[in-house]
Coordinates of N, CA and C and ligand atoms in Angstrom, one line a residue:
X1 N 52.6 -23.6 -8.4 CA 51.6 -24.3 -9.2 C 51.7 -23.8 -10.7
X2 N 51.6 -24.8 -11.6 CA 51.7 -24.4 -13.0 C 50.4 -23.6 -13.4
X3 N 50.7 -22.7 -14.3 CA 49.5 -22.0 -14.8 C 48.7 -22.8 -15.8
X4 N 49.2 -23.9 -16.2 CA 48.5 -24.8 -17.1 C 48.0 -26.1 -16.4
X5 N 46.8 -26.5 -16.7 CA 46.3 -27.7 -16.1 C 46.0 -28.8 -17.1
X6 N 46.6 -29.9 -16.9 CA 46.4 -31.1 -17.8 C 45.0 -31.6 -17.6
X7 N 44.2 -31.6 -18.7 CA 42.8 -32.1 -18.6 C 42.7 -33.5 -19.3
X8 N 43.8 -34.1 -19.8 CA 43.7 -35.4 -20.4 C 44.3 -35.4 -21.8
X9 N 44.2 -36.6 -22.4 CA 44.8 -36.8 -23.7 C 43.9 -36.2 -24.8
X10 N 44.5 -35.8 -25.9 CA 43.7 -35.3 -27.0 C 42.6 -36.3 -27.4
X11 N 43.0 -37.6 -27.4 CA 42.0 -38.6 -27.9 C 40.8 -38.8 -26.9
X12 N 40.9 -38.2 -25.7 CA 39.8 -38.2 -24.8 C 38.7 -37.3 -25.2
X13 N 39.0 -36.4 -26.2 CA 38.0 -35.4 -26.6 C 37.6 -35.7 -28.0
X14 N 36.3 -35.8 -28.3 CA 35.8 -36.2 -29.6 C 36.1 -35.2 -30.6
X15 N 36.6 -35.6 -31.8 CA 36.8 -34.7 -32.9 C 35.5 -34.1 -33.3
X16 N 35.5 -32.8 -33.5 CA 34.3 -32.0 -33.9 C 33.2 -32.1 -32.8
X17 N 33.6 -32.3 -31.6 CA 32.7 -32.4 -30.5 C 33.0 -31.4 -29.4
X18 N 32.2 -31.3 -28.4 CA 32.4 -30.5 -27.2 C 32.1 -31.2 -26.0
X19 N 32.8 -31.0 -24.9 CA 32.5 -31.6 -23.6 C 32.8 -30.6 -22.5
X20 N 32.1 -30.8 -21.4 CA 32.3 -29.9 -20.3 C 33.3 -30.6 -19.3
X21 N 34.3 -29.8 -18.9 CA 35.2 -30.3 -17.8 C 35.2 -29.2 -16.8
X22 N 35.6 -29.6 -15.6 CA 35.8 -28.6 -14.5 C 37.3 -28.4 -14.4
X23 N 37.7 -27.2 -14.5 CA 39.2 -26.8 -14.4 C 39.3 -25.7 -13.4
X24 N 40.1 -26.0 -12.4 CA 40.3 -25.0 -11.3 C 39.0 -24.5 -10.7
X25 N 38.0 -25.4 -10.6 CA 36.8 -25.1 -10.0 C 35.8 -24.4 -10.9
X26 N 36.1 -24.2 -12.2 CA 35.2 -23.5 -13.2 C 34.8 -24.5 -14.2
X27 N 33.5 -24.4 -14.6 CA 33.0 -25.3 -15.8 C 33.5 -24.7 -17.1
X28 N 34.2 -25.4 -17.8 CA 34.7 -25.0 -19.1 C 34.2 -25.9 -20.2
X29 N 33.9 -25.4 -21.4 CA 33.6 -26.2 -22.5 C 34.8 -26.3 -23.4
X30 N 35.1 -27.6 -23.7 CA 36.3 -27.9 -24.5 C 35.8 -28.3 -25.9
X31 N 36.3 -27.6 -26.9 CA 35.9 -27.8 -28.3 C 37.1 -28.3 -29.1
X32 N 36.9 -29.3 -29.8 CA 38.0 -29.9 -30.6 C 37.6 -29.9 -32.1
X33 N 38.5 -29.4 -32.9 CA 38.4 -29.6 -34.4 C 39.8 -30.1 -34.8
X34 N 39.8 -31.4 -35.1 CA 41.1 -32.0 -35.5 C 42.2 -31.9 -34.4
X35 N 43.3 -31.2 -34.8 CA 44.4 -31.0 -33.8 C 44.2 -29.7 -33.0
X36 N 43.1 -29.0 -33.3 CA 42.9 -27.7 -32.6 C 41.9 -27.9 -31.5
X37 N 42.2 -27.4 -30.3 CA 41.4 -27.4 -29.2 C 41.1 -26.0 -28.6
X38 N 39.9 -25.7 -28.3 CA 39.5 -24.4 -27.7 C 38.8 -24.6 -26.4
X39 N 38.9 -23.6 -25.6 CA 38.3 -23.7 -24.2 C 37.6 -22.4 -23.9
X40 N 36.3 -22.5 -23.6 CA 35.5 -21.3 -23.2 C 34.9 -21.6 -21.9
X41 N 34.7 -20.5 -21.1 CA 33.9 -20.7 -19.9 C 32.5 -21.2 -20.4
X42 N 31.9 -22.1 -19.7 CA 30.8 -22.8 -20.2 C 29.5 -22.1 -19.9
X43 N 29.5 -21.0 -19.0 CA 28.3 -20.4 -18.7 C 28.0 -19.2 -19.7
X44 N 26.8 -19.3 -20.3 CA 26.4 -18.2 -21.2 C 26.4 -16.9 -20.4
X45 N 26.8 -15.8 -21.1 CA 26.8 -14.5 -20.5 C 25.4 -13.8 -20.5
X46 N 24.4 -14.4 -21.1 CA 23.1 -13.8 -21.2 C 22.3 -14.2 -20.0
X47 N 22.0 -15.5 -19.9 CA 21.4 -16.0 -18.6 C 22.2 -17.2 -18.2
X48 N 21.7 -18.0 -17.3 CA 22.5 -19.1 -16.7 C 22.1 -20.4 -17.4
X49 N 23.0 -20.8 -18.3 CA 22.9 -22.1 -18.9 C 24.2 -22.5 -19.5
X50 N 24.5 -23.8 -19.6 CA 25.7 -24.2 -20.1 C 25.7 -24.2 -21.7
X51 N 26.7 -23.6 -22.2 CA 26.8 -23.6 -23.7 C 27.0 -25.0 -24.3
X52 N 27.7 -25.9 -23.6 CA 27.9 -27.2 -24.1 C 26.6 -28.0 -24.2
X53 N 25.5 -27.4 -23.7 CA 24.2 -28.1 -23.9 C 23.6 -27.7 -25.2
X54 N 24.3 -26.8 -26.0 CA 23.7 -26.3 -27.2 C 24.4 -27.0 -28.4
X55 N 24.6 -26.3 -29.5 CA 25.1 -26.9 -30.7 C 26.5 -26.3 -31.0
X56 N 27.4 -27.2 -31.5 CA 28.7 -26.8 -31.9 C 28.7 -26.7 -33.5
X57 N 28.8 -25.5 -34.0 CA 28.9 -25.4 -35.5 C 30.3 -25.3 -35.9
X58 N 30.8 -26.5 -36.3 CA 32.3 -26.6 -36.6 C 32.7 -25.8 -37.8
X59 N 31.8 -25.6 -38.8 CA 32.2 -24.9 -40.0 C 32.4 -23.4 -39.6
X60 N 31.6 -22.9 -38.8 CA 31.7 -21.4 -38.4 C 32.5 -21.3 -37.1
X61 N 33.0 -22.4 -36.5 CA 33.8 -22.3 -35.3 C 33.0 -21.6 -34.2
X62 N 31.7 -21.9 -34.1 CA 30.8 -21.2 -33.1 C 30.0 -22.2 -32.3
X63 N 29.7 -21.8 -31.1 CA 28.7 -22.6 -30.3 C 27.5 -21.7 -30.1
X64 N 26.3 -22.4 -30.2 CA 25.0 -21.8 -30.1 C 24.4 -22.1 -28.8
X65 N 24.0 -21.1 -28.0 CA 23.4 -21.3 -26.7 C 22.1 -22.0 -26.9
X66 N 21.8 -23.0 -26.0 CA 20.5 -23.8 -26.1 C 19.3 -23.0 -25.7
X67 N 19.5 -21.9 -24.9 CA 18.3 -21.2 -24.4 C 17.7 -20.2 -25.4
X68 N 18.5 -19.2 -25.9 CA 18.0 -18.2 -26.8 C 18.8 -18.0 -28.0
X69 N 19.7 -18.9 -28.3 CA 20.4 -18.9 -29.6 C 21.5 -18.0 -29.8
X70 N 22.1 -17.3 -28.8 CA 23.3 -16.6 -29.0 C 24.4 -17.5 -29.5
X71 N 25.3 -16.9 -30.3 CA 26.4 -17.6 -30.7 C 27.7 -17.0 -30.3
X72 N 28.7 -17.8 -29.9 CA 30.0 -17.3 -29.5 C 31.0 -18.0 -30.4
X73 N 32.1 -17.2 -30.7 CA 33.2 -17.8 -31.4 C 34.0 -18.6 -30.4
X74 N 34.3 -19.9 -30.8 CA 35.0 -20.7 -29.7 C 36.4 -20.4 -29.5
X75 N 37.1 -19.7 -30.5 CA 38.5 -19.4 -30.3 C 38.7 -18.1 -29.5
X76 N 37.7 -17.2 -29.5 CA 37.9 -15.9 -28.9 C 36.8 -15.7 -27.8
X77 N 35.7 -16.3 -27.8 CA 34.6 -16.1 -26.9 C 33.7 -14.9 -27.4
X78 N 34.0 -14.3 -28.5 CA 33.3 -13.1 -29.0 C 31.9 -13.5 -29.3
X79 N 30.9 -12.5 -29.1 CA 29.5 -12.7 -29.4 C 29.4 -12.6 -30.9
X80 N 28.7 -13.6 -31.5 CA 28.5 -13.5 -33.0 C 27.0 -13.2 -33.3
X81 N 26.1 -13.7 -32.4 CA 24.7 -13.4 -32.5 C 24.1 -13.1 -31.2
X82 N 23.3 -12.1 -31.1 CA 22.6 -11.7 -29.9 C 21.6 -12.8 -29.5
X83 N 21.0 -12.7 -28.4 CA 20.8 -11.6 -27.5 C 22.0 -11.4 -26.5
X84 N 22.9 -12.3 -26.3 CA 24.1 -12.0 -25.4 C 24.8 -10.8 -26.0
X85 N 25.4 -10.0 -25.1 CA 26.2 -8.9 -25.6 C 27.6 -8.9 -25.1
X86 N 27.8 -9.8 -24.0 CA 29.2 -9.8 -23.5 C 29.9 -11.1 -23.9
X87 N 31.1 -11.1 -24.3 CA 31.9 -12.3 -24.6 C 32.0 -13.2 -23.5
X88 N 32.1 -14.5 -23.8 CA 32.5 -15.4 -22.7 C 34.0 -15.5 -22.6
X89 N 34.5 -15.9 -21.5 CA 36.0 -16.0 -21.3 C 36.5 -17.2 -22.2
X90 N 37.6 -16.9 -22.9 CA 38.3 -17.9 -23.6 C 39.6 -18.2 -22.9
X91 N 40.1 -19.4 -22.9 CA 41.3 -19.8 -22.2 C 42.4 -20.2 -23.2
X92 N 43.6 -20.0 -22.8 CA 44.7 -20.5 -23.6 C 44.7 -22.0 -23.5
X93 N 45.1 -22.7 -24.6 CA 45.2 -24.1 -24.7 C 46.5 -24.5 -25.3
X94 N 47.2 -25.5 -24.8 CA 48.4 -26.0 -25.5 C 48.3 -27.5 -25.4
X95 N 48.8 -28.1 -26.5 CA 48.9 -29.6 -26.6 C 50.3 -30.0 -26.6
X96 N 50.7 -30.8 -25.6 CA 52.1 -31.3 -25.5 C 52.1 -32.7 -25.1
X97 N 52.9 -33.5 -25.9 CA 53.0 -34.9 -25.6 C 51.6 -35.6 -25.7
X98 N 50.7 -35.1 -26.6 CA 49.4 -35.7 -26.7 C 48.4 -35.4 -25.6
X99 N 48.8 -34.5 -24.7 CA 47.9 -34.1 -23.6 C 47.5 -32.6 -23.9
X100 N 46.3 -32.3 -23.3 CA 45.7 -31.0 -23.5 C 45.8 -30.3 -22.2
X101 N 46.4 -29.0 -22.3 CA 46.6 -28.2 -21.1 C 45.8 -26.9 -21.2
X102 N 45.1 -26.6 -20.1 CA 44.4 -25.3 -20.1 C 45.1 -24.3 -19.3
X103 N 45.3 -23.1 -19.9 CA 46.1 -22.1 -19.3 C 45.2 -20.9 -18.8
X104 N 45.8 -19.7 -18.6 CA 45.0 -18.6 -18.2 C 44.0 -18.1 -19.2
X105 N 43.1 -17.2 -18.8 CA 42.2 -16.6 -19.6 C 42.9 -15.8 -20.7
X106 N 42.4 -15.8 -21.9 CA 42.9 -14.9 -23.0 C 42.3 -13.5 -22.7
X107 N 42.9 -12.6 -23.3 CA 42.4 -11.2 -23.3 C 41.0 -11.2 -23.9
X108 N 40.1 -10.5 -23.3 CA 38.7 -10.5 -23.9 C 38.7 -9.6 -25.1
X109 N 37.8 -10.1 -26.0 CA 37.7 -9.3 -27.3 C 36.4 -8.5 -27.3
Ligands
FES201 S1 21.0 -17.9 -21.9 FE1 22.3 -18.0 -23.6 S2 21.4 -16.7 -25.1 FE2 20.1 -16.6 -23.4

């Protein structure tokens, strides 16, 4: 089995938008800025809610949790604003032939 999973064409994902997809049984948030695509586990590490229900701040490359306002960097999963203290998992992404592929988890920061 390939370590990368095809989740569809780049054009399926709105530019400067975020969508939730299920990849290998896990809910992931997919964030697109132009030709760049980022993937984070969609569950906030503070309490249980989906980050894609919050706000995507394209300028700062951050997602803000809808419940208590923690912010995570979408490229690394690092916490930028409390109350969350643990990073969310970020996943490798590659774009080939106009398709988006999700790979293994990146090293946590
Ligand atoms: S559940 Fe996300 S900050 Fe509290």
